[in-house]
XYZ file of C-alpha atoms in Angstrom:
616
model
C -53.974 -0.594 44.980
C -57.456 -1.764 43.285
C -59.147 -5.147 44.350
C -57.022 -7.560 41.729
C -60.231 -8.810 40.324
C -61.267 -5.586 39.546
C -57.163 -5.043 38.139
C -57.511 -8.688 36.003
C -60.592 -7.548 34.784
C -59.048 -3.678 33.815
C -56.459 -5.860 31.964
C -59.214 -7.873 30.087
C -60.824 -4.613 28.797
C -57.809 -3.110 27.239
C -56.843 -6.368 25.240
C -60.128 -5.303 23.618
C -59.056 -2.197 22.961
C -55.903 -3.043 21.618
C -57.036 -5.300 19.236
C -58.769 -2.349 17.241
C -54.735 -1.572 16.743
C -54.880 -3.166 13.213
C -56.032 -6.092 10.865
C -55.396 -8.497 11.003
C -56.820 -8.270 14.460
C -55.387 -11.820 16.221
C -52.427 -9.524 16.468
C -53.150 -6.649 16.470
C -53.584 -7.417 20.843
C -49.752 -8.207 21.775
C -48.894 -6.315 18.882
C -49.736 -3.290 20.614
C -48.583 -4.753 24.157
C -45.338 -5.376 22.762
C -45.059 -2.235 21.287
C -45.501 -0.330 25.114
C -42.998 -2.646 26.160
C -40.465 -1.785 23.429
C -41.158 2.278 23.588
C -40.654 1.836 26.959
C -37.983 -0.235 27.389
C -35.606 2.629 25.989
C -37.299 5.408 27.463
C -36.788 3.699 30.300
C -32.817 4.594 30.229
C -33.588 7.686 30.546
C -37.095 8.004 32.269
C -37.972 6.419 35.471
C -40.312 3.200 34.529
C -43.193 4.432 35.393
C -42.776 7.490 33.510
C -41.513 5.513 30.694
C -44.466 2.800 31.154
C -47.039 6.145 30.936
C -45.692 8.322 27.850
C -45.964 4.846 25.683
C -49.472 3.998 27.035
C -50.183 7.299 25.228
C -48.367 6.918 22.701
C -50.408 3.589 21.548
C -54.050 4.319 23.093
C -53.881 7.590 20.307
C -52.453 5.257 17.646
C -55.236 2.567 18.089
C -58.030 6.168 18.539
C -57.077 7.508 14.926
C -57.109 3.533 13.901
C -60.709 3.313 15.305
C -61.482 7.021 14.161
C -60.708 6.267 10.296
C -61.831 2.915 9.824
C -64.645 1.780 13.023
C -64.601 -0.986 15.694
C -63.988 -5.205 14.874
C -65.027 -7.330 16.113
C -63.337 -11.234 16.075
C -65.930 -12.948 18.423
C -64.009 -16.417 17.721
C -60.537 -15.044 18.125
C -61.813 -13.152 21.338
C -63.534 -16.649 23.412
C -60.260 -18.319 22.710
C -58.379 -15.478 24.575
C -61.041 -14.700 26.596
C -61.381 -17.882 27.832
C -57.594 -18.559 28.034
C -56.885 -15.570 30.119
C -59.525 -16.360 33.112
C -59.529 -20.161 33.731
C -55.086 -19.851 33.933
C -55.808 -16.977 35.732
C -58.580 -19.257 38.142
C -55.494 -22.276 38.410
C -52.617 -19.466 39.345
C -55.778 -18.428 42.289
C -55.356 -21.613 43.641
C -51.529 -21.886 44.076
C -50.522 -17.701 43.420
C -47.488 -18.384 45.606
C -44.298 -16.454 44.029
C -42.489 -19.361 46.328
C -41.386 -21.828 45.136
C -38.581 -23.372 41.862
C -37.940 -20.104 40.625
C -40.499 -17.988 41.011
C -38.682 -15.878 43.958
C -36.201 -14.964 41.477
C -39.125 -14.235 38.849
C -41.311 -12.109 41.641
C -37.088 -10.155 42.326
C -36.522 -9.551 38.780
C -40.459 -8.483 38.122
C -40.038 -5.996 40.798
C -36.718 -4.113 39.693
C -37.873 -3.699 36.582
C -41.220 -2.148 38.021
C -40.160 -0.316 39.911
C -36.664 1.723 38.458
C -35.485 4.558 38.484
C -33.361 3.734 35.377
C -32.561 0.613 32.652
C -30.723 -1.161 32.949
C -32.441 -2.428 36.567
C -31.029 -2.682 39.065
C -29.965 -6.870 40.192
C -32.349 -7.355 43.836
C -29.585 -10.390 44.485
C -26.187 -8.850 43.861
C -26.194 -4.939 45.846
C -23.940 -2.726 43.536
C -24.837 -4.800 40.164
C -27.634 -4.125 37.789
C -29.124 -7.357 35.350
C -27.019 -6.550 32.635
C -25.778 -10.104 32.156
C -30.191 -11.422 31.630
C -31.781 -11.166 28.617
C -34.564 -9.108 31.098
C -37.127 -7.854 28.097
C -39.908 -10.267 29.040
C -39.862 -8.300 32.976
C -41.225 -5.398 30.764
C -43.539 -7.134 29.160
C -44.783 -8.698 32.880
C -44.129 -5.423 34.425
C -46.285 -3.581 31.364
C -49.296 -5.885 31.942
C -48.707 -4.778 36.022
C -48.966 -0.963 34.665
C -51.767 -1.755 33.022
C -54.037 -3.567 35.746
C -53.500 -1.219 37.861
C -51.685 -2.564 40.567
C -47.778 -3.955 41.727
C -46.292 -7.210 41.623
C -47.893 -8.578 44.374
C -50.945 -9.203 41.435
C -49.592 -7.869 38.303
C -47.428 -10.987 39.353
C -50.348 -14.399 38.571
C -52.185 -11.751 35.328
C -49.031 -11.721 33.598
C -48.767 -15.199 33.789
C -52.385 -15.862 32.820
C -51.790 -13.635 30.094
C -49.138 -15.800 28.011
C -51.335 -18.478 26.820
C -54.029 -16.819 26.407
C -52.047 -14.786 24.161
C -50.345 -17.089 22.391
C -53.250 -19.332 22.090
C -55.946 -16.767 20.409
C -52.646 -15.386 17.959
C -52.439 -19.040 16.904
C -55.448 -19.589 16.170
C -56.117 -16.551 14.225
C -52.794 -17.750 12.404
C -54.401 -20.912 11.502
C -56.980 -19.166 9.747
C -54.174 -18.355 6.669
C -53.790 -22.486 6.147
C -57.791 -22.248 5.143
C -58.253 -24.778 8.183
C -61.962 -25.509 9.416
C -60.850 -27.016 13.337
C -58.549 -24.424 14.108
C -59.169 -25.281 17.799
C -58.190 -28.284 16.983
C -54.806 -27.237 15.369
C -54.196 -25.840 18.463
C -53.375 -29.338 19.829
C -49.967 -29.963 19.658
C -49.082 -26.780 21.168
C -50.377 -27.972 24.269
C -50.306 -31.876 24.283
C -48.190 -33.273 26.290
C -45.158 -35.692 25.582
C -46.074 -39.055 24.514
C -44.001 -39.734 28.478
C -46.305 -38.763 29.311
C -48.829 -41.290 27.588
C -46.750 -43.425 28.912
C -46.682 -42.739 33.142
C -50.311 -42.246 32.812
C -51.034 -45.777 31.301
C -48.673 -46.968 34.036
C -50.125 -45.474 36.879
C -53.615 -46.842 35.673
C -52.609 -49.897 34.969
C -51.369 -51.003 38.717
C -54.374 -49.867 40.631
C -53.012 -45.779 41.387
C -54.082 -42.360 40.145
C -50.713 -40.127 39.067
C -49.365 -37.887 41.465
C -48.016 -34.866 42.045
C -44.906 -35.233 40.175
C -46.902 -37.137 37.475
C -47.015 -32.734 35.675
C -42.658 -32.547 36.537
C -41.673 -35.890 35.002
C -42.034 -36.080 31.475
C -39.945 -32.701 31.704
C -36.838 -35.094 32.808
C -36.606 -38.120 30.543
C -32.672 -37.684 29.127
C -29.851 -37.927 30.866
C -26.975 -35.949 32.026
C -24.468 -36.398 33.264
C -24.153 -33.442 35.337
C -27.100 -32.468 36.770
C -28.791 -36.358 36.216
C -31.429 -34.949 33.755
C -31.588 -32.413 30.687
C -34.531 -30.772 30.624
C -37.182 -30.607 28.531
C -39.940 -28.582 29.030
C -42.768 -27.611 27.168
C -45.652 -25.095 26.905
C -47.837 -26.319 28.315
C -46.201 -28.092 31.175
C -44.840 -23.847 31.541
C -47.953 -22.363 31.931
C -48.780 -24.083 34.453
C -45.457 -24.365 36.005
C -45.389 -20.712 36.335
C -42.687 -19.274 36.731
C -42.830 -16.141 34.380
C -39.875 -16.744 32.981
C -37.717 -16.003 29.963
C -38.840 -19.050 28.002
C -42.549 -18.633 28.951
C -42.703 -14.798 28.412
C -41.447 -15.816 24.617
C -43.466 -17.876 23.399
C -46.366 -16.119 22.231
C -44.089 -13.849 20.871
C -42.744 -16.663 18.734
C -46.049 -17.325 17.578
C -46.429 -14.209 17.172
C -42.892 -13.310 14.937
C -44.088 -16.221 12.466
C -47.442 -14.807 11.864
C -45.577 -11.581 10.548
C -42.736 -12.813 9.228
C -45.592 -14.514 6.840
C -46.702 -12.072 6.061
C -43.473 -10.506 5.303
C -43.275 -13.924 3.190
C -46.739 -13.898 1.475
C -46.301 -10.358 0.405
C -43.875 -8.195 2.306
C -46.571 -6.269 5.123
C -45.501 -6.201 7.762
C -41.864 -5.782 6.580
C -41.477 -2.781 8.523
C -41.597 -4.571 11.783
C -38.920 -6.567 11.481
C -36.357 -4.321 13.434
C -38.520 -4.232 17.227
C -39.275 -8.116 16.491
C -35.960 -8.698 16.144
C -34.493 -7.366 18.798
C -37.900 -8.120 20.402
C -36.421 -12.160 20.632
C -33.227 -11.375 21.640
C -33.820 -8.857 24.063
C -36.434 -11.257 25.183
C -34.973 -14.126 25.597
C -31.821 -14.578 23.414
C -32.054 -18.186 22.788
C -34.218 -17.588 20.529
C -32.542 -15.203 18.140
C -30.722 -17.825 16.406
C -32.761 -19.344 14.981
C -35.268 -17.062 14.406
C -32.115 -14.714 12.759
C -32.357 -17.375 10.323
C -35.909 -17.636 9.309
C -35.832 -13.452 8.750
C -33.259 -14.561 6.396
C -34.756 -17.682 4.742
C -37.796 -15.121 4.339
C -36.170 -12.020 3.302
C -34.130 -13.678 0.786
C -37.213 -14.483 -0.973
C -39.510 -10.973 -0.903
C -35.968 -9.380 -0.881
C -36.953 -5.335 -1.585
C -36.970 -3.254 1.122
C -37.565 -5.642 3.834
C -33.414 -6.055 3.094
C -32.916 -2.920 5.042
C -34.973 -3.640 7.588
C -33.375 -6.719 7.737
C -29.965 -4.582 8.268
C -31.890 -2.142 10.594
C -32.739 -4.552 13.139
C -29.196 -6.616 13.102
C -28.274 -3.058 13.854
C -29.971 -2.429 17.171
C -29.756 -6.086 18.076
C -25.782 -5.870 18.076
C -25.998 -2.573 19.644
C -27.772 -3.863 22.661
C -25.688 -7.120 22.257
C -22.627 -5.234 23.053
C -24.330 -3.583 27.330
C -24.977 -6.460 27.706
C -22.796 -8.958 30.333
C -23.980 -12.648 29.557
C -20.465 -15.234 30.312
C -21.735 -18.196 28.715
C -19.503 -21.080 27.166
C -20.067 -23.180 24.323
C -18.640 -26.428 23.800
C -18.998 -29.834 21.921
C -20.371 -32.593 24.464
C -19.933 -36.343 23.343
C -23.153 -37.443 25.124
C -25.698 -37.887 22.909
C -29.754 -38.846 23.322
C -31.060 -42.494 22.945
C -34.052 -43.425 20.449
C -36.430 -44.170 23.057
C -35.574 -41.155 25.080
C -35.836 -39.603 21.750
C -38.841 -40.395 20.608
C -40.522 -40.171 24.269
C -40.606 -36.485 23.584
C -40.568 -35.707 20.591
C -42.800 -38.993 18.516
C -46.217 -36.558 18.339
C -44.794 -33.729 16.948
C -43.029 -35.877 15.309
C -45.023 -38.143 13.688
C -47.826 -35.202 12.649
C -44.522 -33.576 10.971
C -43.384 -36.202 8.702
C -48.057 -36.022 7.894
C -47.018 -32.293 6.754
C -45.088 -34.000 3.754
C -47.084 -36.479 2.903
C -46.918 -35.463 -1.034
C -43.319 -35.439 -1.252
C -43.467 -38.743 1.116
C -44.606 -40.051 -2.239
C -41.818 -38.727 -4.518
C -39.419 -39.916 -3.442
C -39.992 -42.074 -0.087
C -36.664 -43.901 -0.076
C -35.538 -40.797 1.743
C -37.273 -42.880 5.034
C -34.647 -45.339 4.516
C -32.840 -43.562 6.922
C -35.219 -42.975 9.084
C -34.199 -47.492 9.733
C -30.409 -46.333 10.905
C -32.131 -43.732 14.054
C -31.989 -47.313 16.376
C -27.776 -45.873 16.599
C -28.782 -42.179 16.268
C -32.250 -40.067 16.643
C -31.064 -37.837 13.753
C -32.328 -40.122 11.522
C -34.931 -39.495 12.471
C -34.728 -35.830 11.931
C -33.219 -35.928 8.040
C -36.026 -36.467 6.282
C -37.387 -33.834 7.289
C -34.663 -31.750 6.332
C -34.651 -32.999 3.214
C -38.428 -32.814 2.224
C -38.426 -29.414 4.124
C -35.905 -28.162 1.249
C -37.789 -29.859 -1.370
C -41.011 -27.973 -1.030
C -39.966 -25.152 0.231
C -42.730 -23.022 1.816
C -43.165 -20.410 4.770
C -44.186 -23.954 7.118
C -40.936 -25.804 5.360
C -39.087 -23.162 6.048
C -40.159 -23.251 10.066
C -39.215 -27.503 10.063
C -35.651 -26.724 8.820
C -34.624 -24.778 11.444
C -36.476 -26.024 13.874
C -34.440 -29.819 12.676
C -31.031 -28.366 13.066
C -31.856 -26.793 16.661
C -32.820 -30.011 17.612
C -30.016 -31.341 16.003
C -27.507 -29.274 17.124
C -28.101 -30.761 20.635
C -26.884 -34.538 19.934
C -22.956 -31.499 19.093
C -22.862 -28.910 20.942
C -23.816 -27.302 24.099
C -23.997 -22.958 25.047
C -23.454 -22.512 29.010
C -24.660 -26.013 29.717
C -25.878 -29.311 27.953
C -28.981 -29.421 30.050
C -29.868 -25.189 29.542
C -29.427 -26.175 25.534
C -31.696 -28.790 25.624
C -34.022 -26.869 27.357
C -34.098 -24.224 25.036
C -33.534 -25.728 21.647
C -36.126 -27.899 22.172
C -38.667 -26.077 23.234
C -38.740 -23.644 20.686
C -38.526 -26.299 18.527
C -41.007 -27.872 19.753
C -43.559 -24.132 18.535
C -42.376 -24.030 15.461
C -43.282 -27.474 14.864
C -46.475 -27.299 16.621
C -46.883 -24.790 12.916
C -47.140 -28.101 10.847
C -48.136 -30.427 13.131
C -51.480 -27.996 13.915
C -52.008 -28.382 10.136
C -51.206 -31.989 9.803
C -53.774 -33.090 12.533
C -56.641 -31.121 11.432
C -55.737 -32.412 7.502
C -56.168 -36.219 9.397
C -59.805 -35.513 10.692
C -60.399 -34.815 7.083
C -59.877 -37.801 5.524
C -59.621 -39.930 9.537
C -61.533 -38.336 11.762
C -61.711 -41.325 14.514
C -57.781 -41.606 13.751
C -57.610 -37.321 14.757
C -59.701 -37.668 17.272
C -57.918 -41.074 18.969
C -54.496 -39.074 19.024
C -55.666 -36.302 20.279
C -57.190 -37.504 22.739
C -54.211 -39.281 23.554
C -51.825 -36.087 23.406
C -54.222 -34.518 25.774
C -53.618 -37.222 28.418
C -51.175 -34.844 29.810
C -53.181 -31.435 30.398
C -56.352 -33.042 31.405
C -54.298 -35.210 34.693
C -51.448 -32.402 35.177
C -53.537 -29.963 35.630
C -55.638 -31.111 38.100
C -52.563 -33.149 39.990
C -50.176 -29.490 39.832
C -52.838 -27.333 40.932
C -53.069 -29.416 44.730
C -54.529 -26.366 46.545
C -57.700 -23.712 46.791
C -56.326 -20.496 48.265
C -58.390 -18.403 45.678
C -56.255 -15.433 45.691
C -53.210 -14.086 43.119
C -51.603 -12.438 46.505
C -48.332 -13.837 45.053
C -47.083 -12.758 48.394
C -48.569 -14.680 50.298
C -46.190 -17.144 51.149
C -45.071 -14.127 53.254
C -47.799 -13.243 54.991
C -47.680 -17.550 56.299
C -44.420 -18.041 57.287
C -43.682 -14.324 58.815
C -46.597 -11.843 58.869
C -43.442 -9.778 60.796
C -40.496 -10.360 57.621
C -44.002 -9.424 54.882
C -44.955 -6.122 56.613
C -41.306 -5.368 56.894
C -41.297 -6.113 53.740
C -44.009 -3.368 52.412
C -42.727 -0.552 54.924
C -39.504 -0.285 52.206
C -41.125 0.113 49.625
C -40.677 3.610 48.786
C -38.115 4.410 51.119
C -34.810 5.564 50.554
C -31.562 3.679 49.915
C -31.919 0.743 47.116
C -28.981 -1.649 49.519
C -30.360 -3.878 52.345
C -28.792 -6.086 54.883
C -30.655 -9.661 54.767
C -30.145 -13.196 55.216
C -27.654 -14.685 52.525
C -30.180 -17.630 51.429
C -28.998 -19.440 49.272
C -30.889 -19.926 45.366
C -34.699 -22.065 46.084
C -34.900 -20.576 49.190
C -36.152 -17.646 50.986
C -32.970 -16.035 50.946
C -33.943 -12.391 48.934
C -37.321 -12.467 50.403
C -36.966 -8.817 51.126
C -35.990 -7.021 48.543
C -37.595 -9.372 46.393
C -40.850 -8.135 47.612
C -39.447 -4.307 48.160
C -38.328 -3.725 45.107
C -34.688 -2.752 46.973
C -31.000 -5.063 46.511
C -29.736 -7.489 49.003
C -26.076 -7.803 49.658
C -26.100 -11.133 48.455
C -28.284 -13.779 47.896
C -30.002 -17.057 45.220
C -26.166 -17.731 45.013
C -26.032 -20.332 43.294
C -26.966 -18.170 39.705
C -25.255 -15.364 40.758
C -22.119 -17.154 40.070
C -23.633 -19.095 36.872
C -24.111 -15.753 35.135
C -21.099 -13.314 37.187
C -19.302 -16.602 37.288
C -17.814 -14.225 40.673
C -17.826 -17.427 43.275
C -14.579 -15.468 45.027
C -16.421 -11.782 45.279
C -19.869 -14.178 46.348
C -18.058 -15.898 48.992
C -17.107 -13.175 50.173
C -20.547 -11.166 50.955
C -21.688 -14.146 51.994
C -19.092 -13.916 55.312
C -20.306 -10.717 56.025
C -23.109 -11.576 55.842
C -22.793 -13.585 58.488
C -20.968 -11.721 60.424
C -23.540 -8.348 60.475
C -26.212 -11.535 61.998
C -23.383 -13.167 64.067
C -20.303 -11.359 65.843
C -22.587 -8.842 67.662
C -19.290 -5.559 66.899
C -21.469 -2.499 66.050
C -18.781 -1.471 64.340
C -17.951 -4.621 62.488
C -21.282 -3.910 61.528
C -21.356 -0.054 60.553
C -18.442 -0.890 58.455
C -19.247 -3.522 56.276
C -23.102 -1.960 55.417
C -20.939 1.582 53.966
C -19.197 -0.962 51.790
C -22.253 -1.690 49.950
C -23.705 1.307 50.976
C -26.636 -0.972 52.315
C -29.386 2.004 53.989
C -30.944 -0.921 56.191
C -30.467 -3.934 58.435
C -33.101 -7.009 58.127
C -34.002 -9.159 61.314
C -36.905 -10.999 60.820
C -37.482 -15.067 61.180
C -35.145 -16.550 58.710
C -32.076 -14.505 60.068
C -32.519 -16.560 62.798
C -33.574 -19.410 61.437
C -30.297 -19.469 59.017
C -27.740 -17.676 61.614
C -26.855 -17.609 66.259
C -28.004 -14.040 65.680
C -26.301 -12.138 68.559
C -28.700 -8.765 67.955
C -26.840 -5.444 68.079
C -27.537 -3.025 66.068
C -26.903 -0.202 69.028
C -25.099 2.193 65.980
C -28.207 1.600 64.521
C -31.507 3.465 64.610
C -34.705 0.605 64.752
C -37.027 2.262 62.296
C -39.545 -0.821 61.779
C -40.468 -3.447 64.747
C -44.206 -5.621 63.739
C -44.134 -10.062 65.544
C -41.209 -10.065 66.266
C -39.016 -8.581 63.210
C -36.894 -5.278 62.376
C -35.428 -2.767 60.484
C -32.231 -1.113 61.493
C -31.107 1.974 59.565
C -28.386 3.852 59.981
C -28.113 6.968 61.414
């Protein structure tokens, strides 16, 4: 394996080549990656992921070579500057705290490994032996695995390279997209997307005025401000938090996907260009983060109804592809109405900046029909009334950006009435979706304010940027200066780490290791080796599979393996789950009262107290 810094540089270089796919250049870089991931995804149902990627990569590289041959190289140094400065900045941040441990990073690493090493799709579920990732939208991990392959590395380092690339793709596409609106200060227009919410400003000044500096949880607190009866708080993430929190989750990978989709929809709206990409983007939207799909289905429909012509055909084809793919998934999520409501203060603590700038976008409509603003008086009863004028002004203007506002308003308002899966998750996914949509009119408005009242715009931008300026250093509390995401396991137990590395590439997909719950080291060997644990992270598995009794049985079987000391029973349990290896490491000894009797198995690995036994 090559040096990780060289891997990061190789990926950076390949992205310059990707920029040559076509015009506009700002969409070409990420679109190239999406096309490789799209082709790899479908080929992987018939080939190994490695072979599928190789074929897809060569196809796209050849297409770009033909484009260069016919039209030469195209360089947009401003867009390149945004991409590479953002990429290397976030790569540096990932090097400070690189571990794929904490929050849901171990799960993300496990899903990435499963995708990266997959012999066929769907990838195997690393935390449920015999299961597959057909319960979860996993295209984001395909994108991350493609990034890892391009970087000529493994998930150990690809995890952080992929995570650093997400904000880079996001900001470079958005920077280019704002050119379509004739904005001179396009960097300023990026502020709403990377800003914090008003709660972060309130908390900052509260700390400073009390003589304290913001602590570590400052970066976290602004994402937990709306109460929930079941989970205490709903999740109210926004893009910059997601970038520095650095869970390689579906909703994070979906951020640049959303921006790319909006840019393509704009061209279809304007003159019908790129309508042929609609089926691919509808599929990618659904397969990356299905929570986004209804919004982009509605946006696509609005654009197609305006443009008409052949775009109808591409829209229908996209729906068919999504329908076929959805029929293969085993997703279980309930829909229900909710009686819990967000109060006025909580709502503004999240939406204040973005809503204000969205209203500024409609200043001409407000001057013509100011009486719509009467609805704002009722906002103290329900924050829904803050949204109604925006919806009405959107219907009046009916330009492309108005479509974004209208759809965002609908999805924000929906959180007050119904939930999918849970109220916590519904707010989480619909709020960050709507933040991205509203960052377009908000960015345009901020630049327009700057052109007329420079001081006001700069003060507003400064307030919005308090969160990234303060949260970034408090979040990155260490300076490991490595991109090795597996560093946490090396430090915890060198023997466990070496065992996981030894298992990579070995025959047999199932291992028995300690059945640790979510947010623990449970499944650590499976995650790093690309194997399947009999069971791990059961608090998530039960959400996905709704199989509590089966999970309880597996947990008990794993406990028997380590605590009963009955080799015959252990052998029967191994056969029950088709397990090839049994792990006895530091975490197993912490979890169980181990009675070590694996005499009917073969000791095939031993290092610093960690042992791996194989079936004879």
